[in-house]
Coordinates of C-alpha atoms and ligand atoms in Angstrom, one line a residue:
M24 CA -120.1 -158.6 -72.4
I25 CA -119.3 -162.3 -72.8
A26 CA -115.8 -163.4 -73.7
T27 CA -115.5 -165.3 -77.0
Q28 CA -114.6 -168.9 -76.4
Y29 CA -111.6 -170.5 -78.1
S30 CA -114.0 -173.3 -79.1
T31 CA -115.7 -171.0 -81.7
A32 CA -112.5 -171.5 -83.6
S33 CA -111.4 -174.9 -82.4
E34 CA -114.7 -176.5 -83.3
A35 CA -113.5 -176.5 -86.9
T36 CA -110.1 -177.9 -86.2
G37 CA -108.5 -180.4 -84.3
C38 CA -103.4 -178.8 -82.3
Q39 CA -98.2 -179.0 -81.9
H40 CA -97.7 -176.7 -79.1
S41 CA -95.7 -174.4 -77.0
T42 CA -96.5 -171.9 -74.4
T43 CA -95.5 -169.2 -76.8
V44 CA -98.0 -170.4 -79.4
L45 CA -100.8 -170.6 -76.8
R46 CA -100.0 -167.0 -75.7
V47 CA -99.8 -165.7 -79.3
L48 CA -103.2 -167.4 -80.0
G49 CA -104.7 -165.7 -76.9
I50 CA -103.4 -162.3 -78.0
I51 CA -104.4 -162.4 -81.7
E52 CA -107.7 -164.2 -81.1
C53 CA -109.6 -161.1 -79.9
R54 CA -108.5 -158.9 -82.7
H55 CA -108.2 -161.2 -85.7
P56 CA -110.5 -164.2 -85.5
V57 CA -109.6 -165.5 -89.0
A58 CA -105.8 -165.3 -88.2
S59 CA -106.5 -167.0 -84.9
L60 CA -108.3 -169.8 -86.7
A61 CA -105.3 -170.3 -88.9
V62 CA -102.9 -170.4 -86.0
L63 CA -105.2 -172.8 -84.1
Y64 CA -105.3 -175.1 -87.1
W65 CA -101.5 -175.0 -87.3
V66 CA -101.3 -175.6 -83.5
A67 CA -103.9 -178.4 -83.5
P68 CA -104.0 -180.1 -86.8
L69 CA -106.5 -182.7 -87.8
M70 CA -104.3 -185.8 -87.6
G71 CA -104.8 -188.9 -89.7
A72 CA -104.0 -192.6 -89.5
A73 CA -100.4 -192.1 -90.5
E74 CA -99.7 -189.6 -87.7
V75 CA -101.5 -191.7 -85.2
L76 CA -99.4 -194.8 -86.2
S77 CA -96.2 -192.7 -85.9
A78 CA -97.3 -191.5 -82.4
L79 CA -98.0 -195.1 -81.4
N80 CA -94.6 -196.2 -82.7
R81 CA -92.8 -193.5 -80.7
A82 CA -94.8 -194.3 -77.6
Q83 CA -94.1 -198.0 -78.0
A84 CA -90.3 -197.4 -78.5
A85 CA -90.1 -195.2 -75.4
Q86 CA -92.1 -197.4 -73.0
P87 CA -89.7 -200.2 -72.0
A88 CA -87.0 -197.8 -70.7
W89 CA -89.7 -195.9 -68.7
A90 CA -91.1 -199.2 -67.3
S91 CA -87.6 -200.2 -66.1
L92 CA -87.4 -197.1 -63.9
S93 CA -88.4 -197.3 -60.2
F94 CA -91.7 -195.8 -59.1
R95 CA -89.7 -193.1 -57.3
D96 CA -88.0 -192.0 -60.6
R97 CA -91.4 -191.9 -62.3
A98 CA -92.9 -190.0 -59.4
R99 CA -90.1 -187.4 -59.7
V100 CA -91.3 -186.4 -63.1
V101 CA -95.0 -186.3 -62.1
L102 CA -94.2 -184.2 -59.0
Q103 CA -92.1 -181.9 -61.2
A104 CA -95.1 -181.5 -63.5
R105 CA -97.2 -180.8 -60.5
K106 CA -94.9 -178.0 -59.5
I107 CA -95.2 -176.4 -62.9
V108 CA -99.0 -176.6 -62.7
L109 CA -98.9 -175.0 -59.2
A110 CA -96.8 -172.2 -60.6
E111 CA -99.2 -171.5 -63.4
L112 CA -102.6 -172.0 -61.8
D113 CA -104.2 -168.8 -63.1
E114 CA -102.8 -169.2 -66.6
I115 CA -104.0 -172.8 -66.9
G116 CA -107.4 -171.8 -65.3
T117 CA -107.8 -169.1 -67.9
L118 CA -107.0 -171.4 -70.7
I119 CA -109.6 -174.0 -69.6
S120 CA -112.2 -171.3 -69.0
R121 CA -111.6 -169.7 -72.4
E122 CA -111.7 -173.0 -74.2
T123 CA -114.8 -174.4 -72.5
G124 CA -116.8 -171.4 -71.3
K125 CA -116.8 -172.5 -67.7
P126 CA -116.1 -169.9 -64.9
S127 CA -112.4 -169.6 -64.0
A128 CA -113.5 -170.6 -60.4
E129 CA -114.8 -173.9 -61.7
A130 CA -111.7 -174.5 -63.9
L131 CA -109.7 -174.1 -60.6
S132 CA -112.0 -176.0 -58.2
M133 CA -113.3 -178.8 -60.5
E134 CA -110.3 -179.4 -62.7
I135 CA -107.0 -178.1 -61.4
V136 CA -107.4 -178.8 -57.7
P137 CA -108.5 -182.5 -58.2
G138 CA -105.7 -182.9 -60.8
L139 CA -103.0 -181.6 -58.3
D140 CA -104.4 -183.9 -55.6
L141 CA -104.4 -186.9 -57.9
M142 CA -100.8 -186.2 -59.1
H143 CA -99.7 -186.1 -55.5
Y144 CA -101.6 -189.3 -54.5
F145 CA -100.4 -191.5 -57.4
A146 CA -96.8 -190.2 -57.2
R147 CA -96.8 -191.2 -53.6
H148 CA -98.8 -194.3 -53.5
T149 CA -98.6 -196.2 -56.8
A150 CA -95.7 -198.3 -55.5
R151 CA -97.8 -199.5 -52.6
L152 CA -100.9 -199.9 -54.6
L153 CA -99.1 -202.1 -57.1
Q154 CA -97.0 -204.0 -54.6
P155 CA -96.6 -207.7 -55.5
H156 CA -98.7 -209.8 -53.1
K157 CA -99.0 -213.4 -52.0
I158 CA -102.1 -215.4 -52.6
D159 CA -103.5 -217.9 -50.1
I160 CA -103.6 -221.1 -52.2
G161 CA -105.2 -223.2 -49.4
Q162 CA -103.9 -226.7 -48.9
Y163 CA -101.5 -226.6 -51.8
W164 CA -98.9 -225.0 -49.6
L165 CA -98.6 -228.4 -47.9
M166 CA -97.1 -229.5 -51.2
G167 CA -94.5 -226.8 -51.1
R168 CA -96.3 -224.4 -53.5
S169 CA -96.7 -220.7 -53.3
S170 CA -98.3 -218.0 -55.5
Q171 CA -97.7 -214.4 -56.0
V172 CA -99.3 -211.7 -58.2
V173 CA -97.1 -209.0 -59.7
Y174 CA -98.3 -206.1 -61.8
K175 CA -96.7 -205.3 -65.1
P176 CA -97.3 -202.2 -67.3
L177 CA -99.5 -202.8 -70.3
G178 CA -97.5 -200.9 -72.8
V179 CA -99.1 -198.0 -74.8
I180 CA -102.4 -196.7 -73.4
G181 CA -104.7 -194.8 -75.8
I182 CA -106.7 -192.2 -74.0
I183 CA -109.6 -190.6 -75.8
S184 CA -111.2 -187.7 -73.9
P185 CA -114.2 -185.4 -74.1
W186 CA -114.5 -181.6 -73.8
N187 CA -116.4 -181.1 -70.6
F188 CA -113.4 -181.6 -68.2
P189 CA -110.5 -181.2 -70.7
W190 CA -107.9 -180.9 -68.0
A191 CA -109.0 -183.2 -65.1
T192 CA -110.2 -186.1 -67.1
P193 CA -107.2 -186.8 -69.4
L194 CA -104.6 -185.6 -66.8
A195 CA -105.8 -188.2 -64.3
E196 CA -105.5 -191.0 -66.8
V197 CA -102.1 -189.8 -68.1
V198 CA -100.7 -189.6 -64.6
M199 CA -102.0 -193.0 -63.6
A200 CA -100.9 -194.7 -66.8
L201 CA -97.4 -193.1 -66.6
M202 CA -97.0 -194.0 -62.9
A203 CA -97.9 -197.6 -63.8
G204 CA -95.0 -197.7 -66.3
N205 CA -97.0 -197.2 -69.5
S206 CA -96.6 -194.7 -72.3
V207 CA -99.7 -192.7 -73.6
V208 CA -101.2 -191.6 -76.8
L209 CA -103.8 -189.0 -75.9
K210 CA -106.5 -188.0 -78.4
P211 CA -108.3 -185.0 -76.8
S212 CA -111.7 -183.6 -77.9
E213 CA -111.5 -181.5 -81.1
L214 CA -113.3 -178.8 -79.1
T215 CA -110.6 -178.5 -76.4
P216 CA -107.2 -179.4 -77.9
L217 CA -105.3 -176.5 -76.3
T218 CA -105.9 -177.6 -72.8
A219 CA -104.6 -181.1 -73.7
L220 CA -101.6 -179.6 -75.4
K221 CA -100.9 -177.7 -72.2
I222 CA -100.8 -181.0 -70.4
G223 CA -98.2 -182.2 -72.9
E224 CA -96.2 -179.0 -72.5
V225 CA -96.2 -179.3 -68.7
F226 CA -94.8 -182.9 -68.9
Q227 CA -92.3 -181.9 -71.5
R228 CA -91.0 -179.1 -69.2
A229 CA -91.0 -181.7 -66.3
R230 CA -88.5 -183.7 -68.5
L231 CA -90.8 -186.6 -69.2
P232 CA -88.7 -188.6 -71.8
K233 CA -89.8 -188.1 -75.4
G234 CA -92.4 -190.5 -76.7
L235 CA -94.1 -191.2 -73.4
L236 CA -96.9 -188.7 -73.9
E237 CA -97.9 -188.3 -77.5
I238 CA -100.9 -186.0 -78.2
V239 CA -102.8 -186.6 -81.4
T240 CA -105.2 -183.8 -82.2
G241 CA -108.2 -184.1 -84.4
D242 CA -111.8 -185.2 -84.4
G243 CA -113.6 -188.5 -84.4
T244 CA -111.7 -189.7 -87.4
T245 CA -108.4 -189.3 -85.5
G246 CA -110.0 -191.2 -82.5
A247 CA -111.2 -193.9 -84.9
A248 CA -107.7 -194.2 -86.4
L249 CA -106.4 -194.8 -82.8
T250 CA -108.9 -197.5 -81.9
D251 CA -108.6 -199.1 -85.3
A252 CA -104.8 -199.4 -84.8
G253 CA -105.2 -202.2 -82.3
P254 CA -102.5 -204.2 -80.5
E255 CA -100.8 -205.0 -83.8
A256 CA -99.8 -201.3 -83.9
G257 CA -98.8 -201.4 -80.2
L258 CA -102.0 -200.1 -78.7
A259 CA -102.4 -202.1 -75.4
K260 CA -105.6 -200.6 -74.1
I261 CA -108.2 -197.9 -74.8
M262 CA -109.4 -195.6 -72.0
F263 CA -112.4 -193.9 -73.6
T264 CA -114.5 -191.1 -72.0
G265 CA -117.4 -189.7 -74.0
S266 CA -120.9 -190.3 -75.1
V267 CA -122.7 -193.7 -75.3
A268 CA -123.0 -193.4 -79.0
T269 CA -119.3 -193.0 -79.6
G270 CA -118.6 -195.5 -76.8
K271 CA -120.4 -198.2 -78.8
R272 CA -118.4 -197.3 -81.9
V273 CA -115.1 -197.5 -79.9
A274 CA -116.2 -200.9 -78.3
A275 CA -117.0 -202.3 -81.8
S276 CA -113.7 -201.2 -83.2
A277 CA -111.8 -202.5 -80.1
A278 CA -113.7 -205.8 -80.4
K279 CA -112.2 -206.4 -83.9
H280 CA -108.7 -206.4 -82.4
L281 CA -109.7 -207.7 -78.9
T282 CA -108.2 -204.5 -77.5
P283 CA -109.1 -204.2 -73.8
T284 CA -111.2 -201.1 -73.2
V285 CA -112.6 -199.0 -70.4
L286 CA -115.6 -197.0 -71.3
E287 CA -116.7 -194.0 -69.2
L288 CA -119.9 -192.9 -70.7
G289 CA -122.9 -190.7 -70.1
G290 CA -125.2 -190.4 -67.1
K291 CA -128.7 -189.4 -66.1
D292 CA -127.9 -189.2 -62.4
P293 CA -130.7 -189.2 -59.9
M294 CA -130.8 -187.3 -56.6
I295 CA -133.3 -188.6 -54.0
V296 CA -134.3 -186.2 -51.2
L297 CA -136.0 -188.1 -48.3
E298 CA -138.4 -186.4 -46.0
D299 CA -135.8 -186.2 -43.2
A300 CA -133.2 -184.5 -45.3
N301 CA -131.6 -181.2 -44.3
L302 CA -133.6 -179.2 -46.9
Q303 CA -131.4 -176.1 -47.1
S304 CA -128.3 -178.3 -47.9
A305 CA -130.2 -180.6 -50.2
A306 CA -131.6 -177.6 -52.2
R307 CA -128.1 -176.0 -52.5
A308 CA -126.6 -179.3 -53.5
A309 CA -129.3 -179.8 -56.1
I310 CA -128.6 -176.5 -57.9
W311 CA -124.8 -176.9 -57.7
G312 CA -125.1 -180.5 -58.9
A313 CA -127.4 -179.5 -61.8
F314 CA -125.8 -176.2 -62.8
C315 CA -122.0 -176.5 -62.1
N316 CA -120.0 -176.7 -65.3
A317 CA -123.3 -175.5 -66.9
G318 CA -124.7 -178.9 -66.3
Q319 CA -122.1 -180.5 -68.5
A320 CA -120.8 -183.1 -66.1
C321 CA -121.3 -186.8 -66.6
A322 CA -122.4 -186.9 -62.9
S323 CA -124.6 -183.9 -63.0
V324 CA -127.9 -184.1 -61.1
E325 CA -130.1 -184.7 -64.1
R326 CA -133.2 -186.0 -62.2
C327 CA -134.3 -184.9 -58.7
Y328 CA -136.9 -187.0 -56.8
V329 CA -138.3 -185.3 -53.6
H330 CA -140.6 -186.8 -51.0
E331 CA -144.0 -185.2 -51.5
S332 CA -144.3 -184.0 -47.9
I333 CA -141.3 -181.7 -48.3
A334 CA -141.6 -180.9 -52.0
P335 CA -143.2 -177.5 -51.8
R336 CA -140.6 -176.1 -49.4
F337 CA -137.7 -177.8 -51.3
I338 CA -138.9 -176.4 -54.7
E339 CA -139.3 -172.9 -53.2
L340 CA -135.7 -173.0 -51.9
V341 CA -134.4 -174.4 -55.2
V342 CA -136.1 -171.7 -57.2
K343 CA -134.9 -168.9 -54.8
E344 CA -131.3 -170.1 -54.9
T345 CA -131.5 -170.6 -58.7
L346 CA -132.7 -167.0 -59.3
A347 CA -129.9 -165.7 -57.2
L348 CA -127.2 -167.3 -59.4
K349 CA -125.0 -164.9 -61.5
Q350 CA -124.5 -166.0 -65.1
D351 CA -122.1 -163.9 -67.1
N352 CA -118.6 -163.7 -68.6
P353 CA -116.8 -166.8 -67.2
A354 CA -113.6 -164.9 -66.7
E355 CA -115.2 -162.8 -64.0
S356 CA -114.5 -164.1 -60.5
E357 CA -118.1 -163.8 -59.2
V358 CA -119.8 -165.6 -62.0
D359 CA -121.6 -168.8 -60.9
V360 CA -122.8 -170.2 -64.2
G361 CA -120.8 -169.8 -67.4
A362 CA -121.5 -170.7 -71.0
M363 CA -122.1 -174.1 -72.5
S364 CA -119.2 -175.5 -74.5
N365 CA -120.8 -175.9 -77.8
E366 CA -124.0 -175.1 -79.7
R367 CA -124.9 -178.7 -80.4
Q368 CA -125.2 -179.4 -76.7
L369 CA -127.2 -176.2 -76.2
R370 CA -129.7 -177.3 -78.9
I371 CA -130.2 -180.6 -77.1
V372 CA -131.0 -178.7 -73.9
E373 CA -133.6 -176.6 -75.8
E374 CA -135.1 -179.7 -77.4
H375 CA -135.5 -181.5 -74.0
I376 CA -137.2 -178.5 -72.4
S377 CA -139.5 -178.0 -75.3
D378 CA -140.5 -181.7 -75.4
A379 CA -141.1 -181.5 -71.6
L380 CA -143.3 -178.4 -72.0
E381 CA -145.3 -180.0 -74.7
R382 CA -146.0 -182.9 -72.4
G383 CA -147.2 -180.7 -69.5
A384 CA -144.1 -179.7 -67.6
R385 CA -143.8 -176.3 -65.9
V386 CA -140.7 -174.1 -65.9
L387 CA -140.3 -172.3 -62.6
A388 CA -136.9 -170.6 -63.3
G389 CA -134.9 -170.0 -66.4
G390 CA -136.0 -172.0 -69.4
K391 CA -134.3 -170.4 -72.4
R392 CA -131.1 -169.6 -74.2
V393 CA -129.5 -166.2 -73.3
K394 CA -129.8 -164.2 -76.5
N395 CA -127.1 -161.8 -77.8
S396 CA -124.6 -163.0 -75.2
G397 CA -121.7 -163.7 -77.6
G398 CA -121.5 -167.3 -76.3
W399 CA -123.6 -170.4 -75.8
F400 CA -125.4 -169.5 -72.6
H401 CA -128.5 -171.2 -71.3
E402 CA -130.3 -170.0 -68.2
P403 CA -130.1 -172.3 -65.2
T404 CA -133.6 -173.9 -65.4
V405 CA -135.9 -175.6 -62.8
V406 CA -138.7 -177.7 -64.2
T407 CA -141.5 -179.5 -62.3
E408 CA -144.5 -181.6 -63.3
V409 CA -142.3 -183.9 -65.2
D410 CA -142.6 -187.7 -65.8
H411 CA -140.6 -190.5 -67.3
S412 CA -142.2 -190.2 -70.8
M413 CA -140.2 -187.0 -71.3
D414 CA -136.7 -186.9 -73.0
L415 CA -135.7 -184.6 -70.1
M416 CA -136.2 -187.6 -67.7
R417 CA -134.8 -190.3 -70.0
D418 CA -131.9 -189.0 -72.1
E419 CA -128.8 -187.3 -71.0
T420 CA -129.5 -183.5 -71.2
F421 CA -125.9 -182.4 -70.3
G422 CA -127.0 -178.8 -69.6
P423 CA -128.2 -176.6 -66.8
V424 CA -131.6 -178.1 -66.2
L425 CA -133.0 -179.5 -62.9
P426 CA -136.2 -181.5 -63.3
I427 CA -138.0 -182.3 -60.0
L428 CA -140.5 -185.1 -59.5
T429 CA -142.2 -186.2 -56.2
F430 CA -142.5 -189.6 -54.7
K431 CA -144.4 -191.2 -51.8
T432 CA -142.4 -194.1 -50.5
D433 CA -138.7 -195.2 -50.4
D434 CA -139.5 -198.1 -52.8
E435 CA -141.0 -195.7 -55.3
A436 CA -138.0 -193.4 -55.1
I437 CA -135.6 -196.4 -55.8
K438 CA -137.8 -197.6 -58.6
L439 CA -137.8 -194.2 -60.3
A440 CA -134.0 -193.8 -59.8
N441 CA -133.4 -197.2 -61.4
D442 CA -135.8 -196.5 -64.3
S443 CA -132.9 -195.5 -66.6
V444 CA -130.5 -197.0 -69.1
Y445 CA -127.7 -195.1 -67.3
G446 CA -126.0 -195.8 -63.9
L447 CA -123.1 -193.6 -63.2
T448 CA -123.7 -191.9 -59.9
A449 CA -126.7 -191.2 -57.6
S450 CA -127.3 -189.4 -54.4
I451 CA -129.5 -189.9 -51.4
W452 CA -130.3 -187.1 -48.9
T453 CA -131.3 -188.0 -45.4
R454 CA -130.2 -187.3 -41.8
N455 CA -130.4 -191.0 -41.1
I456 CA -127.1 -192.3 -42.4
A457 CA -128.0 -196.0 -41.8
R458 CA -131.1 -195.5 -43.9
G459 CA -129.1 -193.8 -46.6
R460 CA -126.6 -196.6 -46.6
R461 CA -129.3 -199.2 -46.8
L462 CA -131.1 -197.5 -49.7
A463 CA -127.7 -196.8 -51.5
T464 CA -127.2 -200.5 -52.0
K465 CA -130.6 -200.7 -53.9
V466 CA -129.6 -198.1 -56.5
D467 CA -128.0 -199.2 -59.7
A468 CA -125.0 -196.9 -60.2
G469 CA -121.2 -197.0 -59.9
T470 CA -121.1 -194.5 -57.1
I471 CA -123.9 -193.6 -54.6
M472 CA -123.3 -190.6 -52.4
V473 CA -125.2 -190.0 -49.2
N474 CA -125.6 -186.3 -48.6
E475 CA -123.3 -185.4 -51.4
V476 CA -123.5 -184.8 -55.2
V477 CA -121.2 -185.1 -58.2
Y478 CA -117.8 -184.5 -56.6
T479 CA -116.3 -187.9 -56.0
H480 CA -114.6 -187.8 -59.4
A481 CA -112.3 -185.4 -57.5
L482 CA -111.3 -188.2 -55.1
A483 CA -108.2 -189.8 -56.6
Q484 CA -108.5 -192.7 -54.1
T485 CA -112.0 -193.8 -55.0
P486 CA -113.1 -195.8 -58.1
W487 CA -115.0 -194.0 -60.8
G488 CA -117.1 -195.7 -63.4
G489 CA -120.6 -196.8 -64.2
V490 CA -123.0 -199.7 -64.8
K491 CA -125.5 -200.2 -67.6
Q492 CA -125.0 -197.8 -70.5
S493 CA -122.7 -195.6 -68.4
G494 CA -120.0 -198.0 -69.3
Y495 CA -117.6 -200.5 -67.9
G496 CA -114.3 -200.6 -66.2
R497 CA -113.0 -198.0 -63.7
T498 CA -110.7 -195.1 -63.6
H499 CA -109.2 -193.6 -60.4
G500 CA -108.4 -195.4 -57.1
R501 CA -106.7 -198.8 -57.0
L502 CA -109.4 -200.3 -59.2
G503 CA -108.6 -197.7 -61.8
L504 CA -104.9 -198.3 -61.5
L505 CA -105.4 -202.0 -62.0
E506 CA -107.0 -201.3 -65.4
L507 CA -103.6 -200.0 -66.5
V508 CA -101.5 -203.0 -65.6
S509 CA -101.4 -206.7 -66.4
P510 CA -101.6 -208.9 -63.3
Q511 CA -99.2 -211.7 -63.6
H512 CA -99.5 -214.8 -61.5
I513 CA -96.1 -216.4 -60.5
H514 CA -96.4 -219.9 -59.0
I515 CA -93.4 -221.6 -57.3
N516 CA -93.0 -225.3 -56.5
R517 CA -90.3 -225.7 -53.8
L518 CA -90.6 -229.6 -53.8
S519 CA -89.8 -230.1 -57.5
F520 CA -87.8 -233.3 -56.7
L521 CA -91.2 -235.0 -56.0
P522 CA -93.4 -235.8 -59.0
D523 CA -96.9 -234.4 -58.8
V524 CA -99.4 -237.0 -57.7
W525 CA -101.8 -236.2 -60.6
W526 CA -99.1 -236.7 -63.3
F527 CA -99.0 -239.8 -65.5
R528 CA -99.2 -242.7 -65.1
Y529 CA -102.6 -243.4 -63.8
S530 CA -103.4 -246.5 -61.9
T531 CA -105.9 -248.0 -59.4
G532 CA -103.8 -246.5 -56.6
A533 CA -103.9 -243.2 -58.3
S534 CA -107.7 -243.3 -58.6
L535 CA -108.0 -244.2 -54.9
L536 CA -105.8 -241.2 -54.0
F537 CA -107.9 -238.9 -56.2
H538 CA -111.1 -240.0 -54.4
S539 CA -109.4 -239.2 -51.1
L540 CA -108.2 -235.9 -52.5
A541 CA -111.8 -235.1 -53.4
K542 CA -113.1 -236.0 -49.9
H543 CA -110.3 -234.7 -47.7
F544 CA -107.9 -232.4 -49.5
T545 CA -110.7 -230.2 -50.8
S546 CA -112.3 -229.9 -47.4
G547 CA -110.0 -227.1 -46.4
S548 CA -108.9 -228.9 -43.3
I549 CA -105.2 -229.3 -42.7
I550 CA -105.8 -232.2 -40.4
Q551 CA -107.9 -234.1 -43.0
S552 CA -105.3 -233.3 -45.7
S553 CA -102.4 -234.5 -43.5
L554 CA -104.2 -237.9 -43.2
L555 CA -103.6 -238.4 -46.9
L556 CA -99.8 -238.4 -46.4
P557 CA -99.4 -242.3 -46.4
Q558 CA -101.4 -242.5 -49.6
M559 CA -99.3 -239.7 -51.2
I560 CA -96.0 -241.4 -50.2
K561 CA -97.3 -244.6 -51.8
R562 CA -98.1 -242.7 -55.0
W563 CA -94.7 -241.0 -55.1
R564 CA -93.0 -244.4 -54.7
E565 CA -95.2 -245.9 -57.4
R566 CA -94.2 -242.9 -59.7
R567 CA -90.5 -243.5 -58.9
D568 CA -90.7 -247.2 -59.8
Ligands
LIG5 P1 -118.1 -187.7 -77.8 O1 -118.4 -189.2 -77.6 O2 -118.7 -187.0 -78.8 O3 -116.5 -187.6 -78.0 C1 -115.6 -188.1 -77.0 C2 -114.2 -188.3 -77.7 O4 -114.3 -189.3 -78.7 C3 -113.7 -187.0 -78.5 O5 -112.3 -186.9 -78.3 C4 -114.1 -187.4 -79.9 O6 -113.3 -186.7 -80.9 C5 -113.8 -188.9 -79.9 N1 -114.5 -189.6 -81.0 C6 -115.6 -189.3 -81.7 N2 -115.9 -190.3 -82.6 C7 -115.0 -191.3 -82.4 C8 -114.8 -192.6 -83.0 N3 -115.6 -193.1 -83.9 N4 -113.7 -193.3 -82.5 C9 -112.9 -192.9 -81.5 N5 -113.1 -191.7 -80.9 C10 -114.1 -190.9 -81.4 O7 -118.4 -187.1 -76.3 P2 -118.3 -185.6 -75.9 O8 -119.5 -184.9 -76.5 O9 -116.9 -185.1 -76.2 O10 -118.4 -185.6 -74.3 C11 -119.7 -185.6 -73.7 C12 -120.0 -187.0 -73.2 O11 -119.0 -187.6 -72.4 C13 -121.3 -187.0 -72.3 O12 -122.1 -188.1 -72.7 C14 -120.7 -187.3 -70.9 O13 -121.6 -187.9 -70.0 C15 -119.5 -188.1 -71.2 N6 -118.6 -188.1 -70.1 C16 -118.5 -189.2 -69.3 C17 -117.6 -189.2 -68.2 C18 -117.5 -190.3 -67.3 O14 -116.5 -190.3 -66.5 N7 -118.4 -191.3 -67.4 C19 -116.8 -188.0 -68.0 C20 -116.9 -186.9 -68.8 C21 -117.8 -187.0 -69.9

């Protein structure tokens, strides 16, 4: 028996919140689906432009006081929120699992654990990561100048998030934005509003001042209202995570207002297994990389390229491991593969498989939807004899399917891996780390893992983001934090009693000095620059007269 997902109800709605409401919903959902739909609609309403603008107003009003606090004071709130999460691990895990269909084990390992780690990291390290720093301005220091960069909060950050990691993805961006001194308006996916509202509730209980984390529930129209608001309404930046199609709409709307935007979009991530790879590890990594989260991770292994010499043994291991996976009610602790989060995505998986079969592919394991399961289950599927004419090898499948193709040379493997409009992550499997590192630089993707798959999104310290249609900008790590601040250059002249030699008025002497500056000052040599001193003194005198 498969548990009903909250999303059956939430698909039709967009969610104000309290733990009590969430509990009530959980209790009545099983017995009275219609009443549960009504409660859900009340909890997570479809908000319009007026509500989005009010949320932006509140966030804008609350932000300056928050920005004036020390990093330590902000960290106190984040660490308090972290304590609350730790105390409610199972409750939160169950909520995520019910709302998405993923196994509770994955809610814990792929969402809650990385979130806790990230909260700890940014609470402890944001002050260091955003410390003002001096810039080497070369020879200009000889003129008594110095430069420094300081990092200022941007204001209100609009976060628009998808349904596949409804806890980890928005939580990370909320924590980083808050630690940097911003306030947040969060628009979660209409399919997973309850998890987002739980994030809001946790911060509310951690005594985050009112207005700093506003959650606007609803569908694409609510998201569009947020991006359409622009800086005029106080929106300083958009952090969007979702599909390429929506990403393009968000970018177009942001362009109208020149709102800075980070886009974290889809992927079609390749895994390259070289002939010297540890086959057992590579096979296990391939199936976890392709089937974890029911294949609905932006960094899922969506294409596997195996050296022809090891392909038969590799495929045999992959099929054996796949057939041993347990797929069932995600609430059960020993389930490996849960349900997909929505029927639309399940249909895309079916379409990709049927297109591949029509073009000559072979299914070696799985291959179809699980009927009469009470949820959107698709069997973990291994497909061979694929090529790049197939949708399965070109478009994001976002489901539990592992297509495997063979290659003969390293160059061919790189060419196949790069033959995609996407470039989020990639992995290379080899016992020779130097070879792996060398090949890694040839793959077009934001993250390349050698002997690993998928998981670096869980590393708070490392940048996350793609190239090509996988988007632009970064989240996570220092690079991600820098997206949430405005770098300000502060330049000081300690010799202001001397006029600058390049100021008016120009003269023959000035031209001679500028020639000397071109030849000597720009050489980078202190000795050559100091030879200019007599000419400079002459110019200063001339300026004084
Ligand atoms: P989606 O693009 O359908 O929706 C994402 C969010 O955008 C939702 O909150 C949605 O309501 C909102 N939205 C829809 N129309 C909008 C509009 N016109 N203006 C503003 N907001 C709008 O994506 P999805 O189906 O929720 O998520 C799956 C996609 O997300 C996949 O392509 C996956 O690869 C991608 N993803 C990427 C990353 C990453 O880090 N690169 C992480 C997770 C998911």
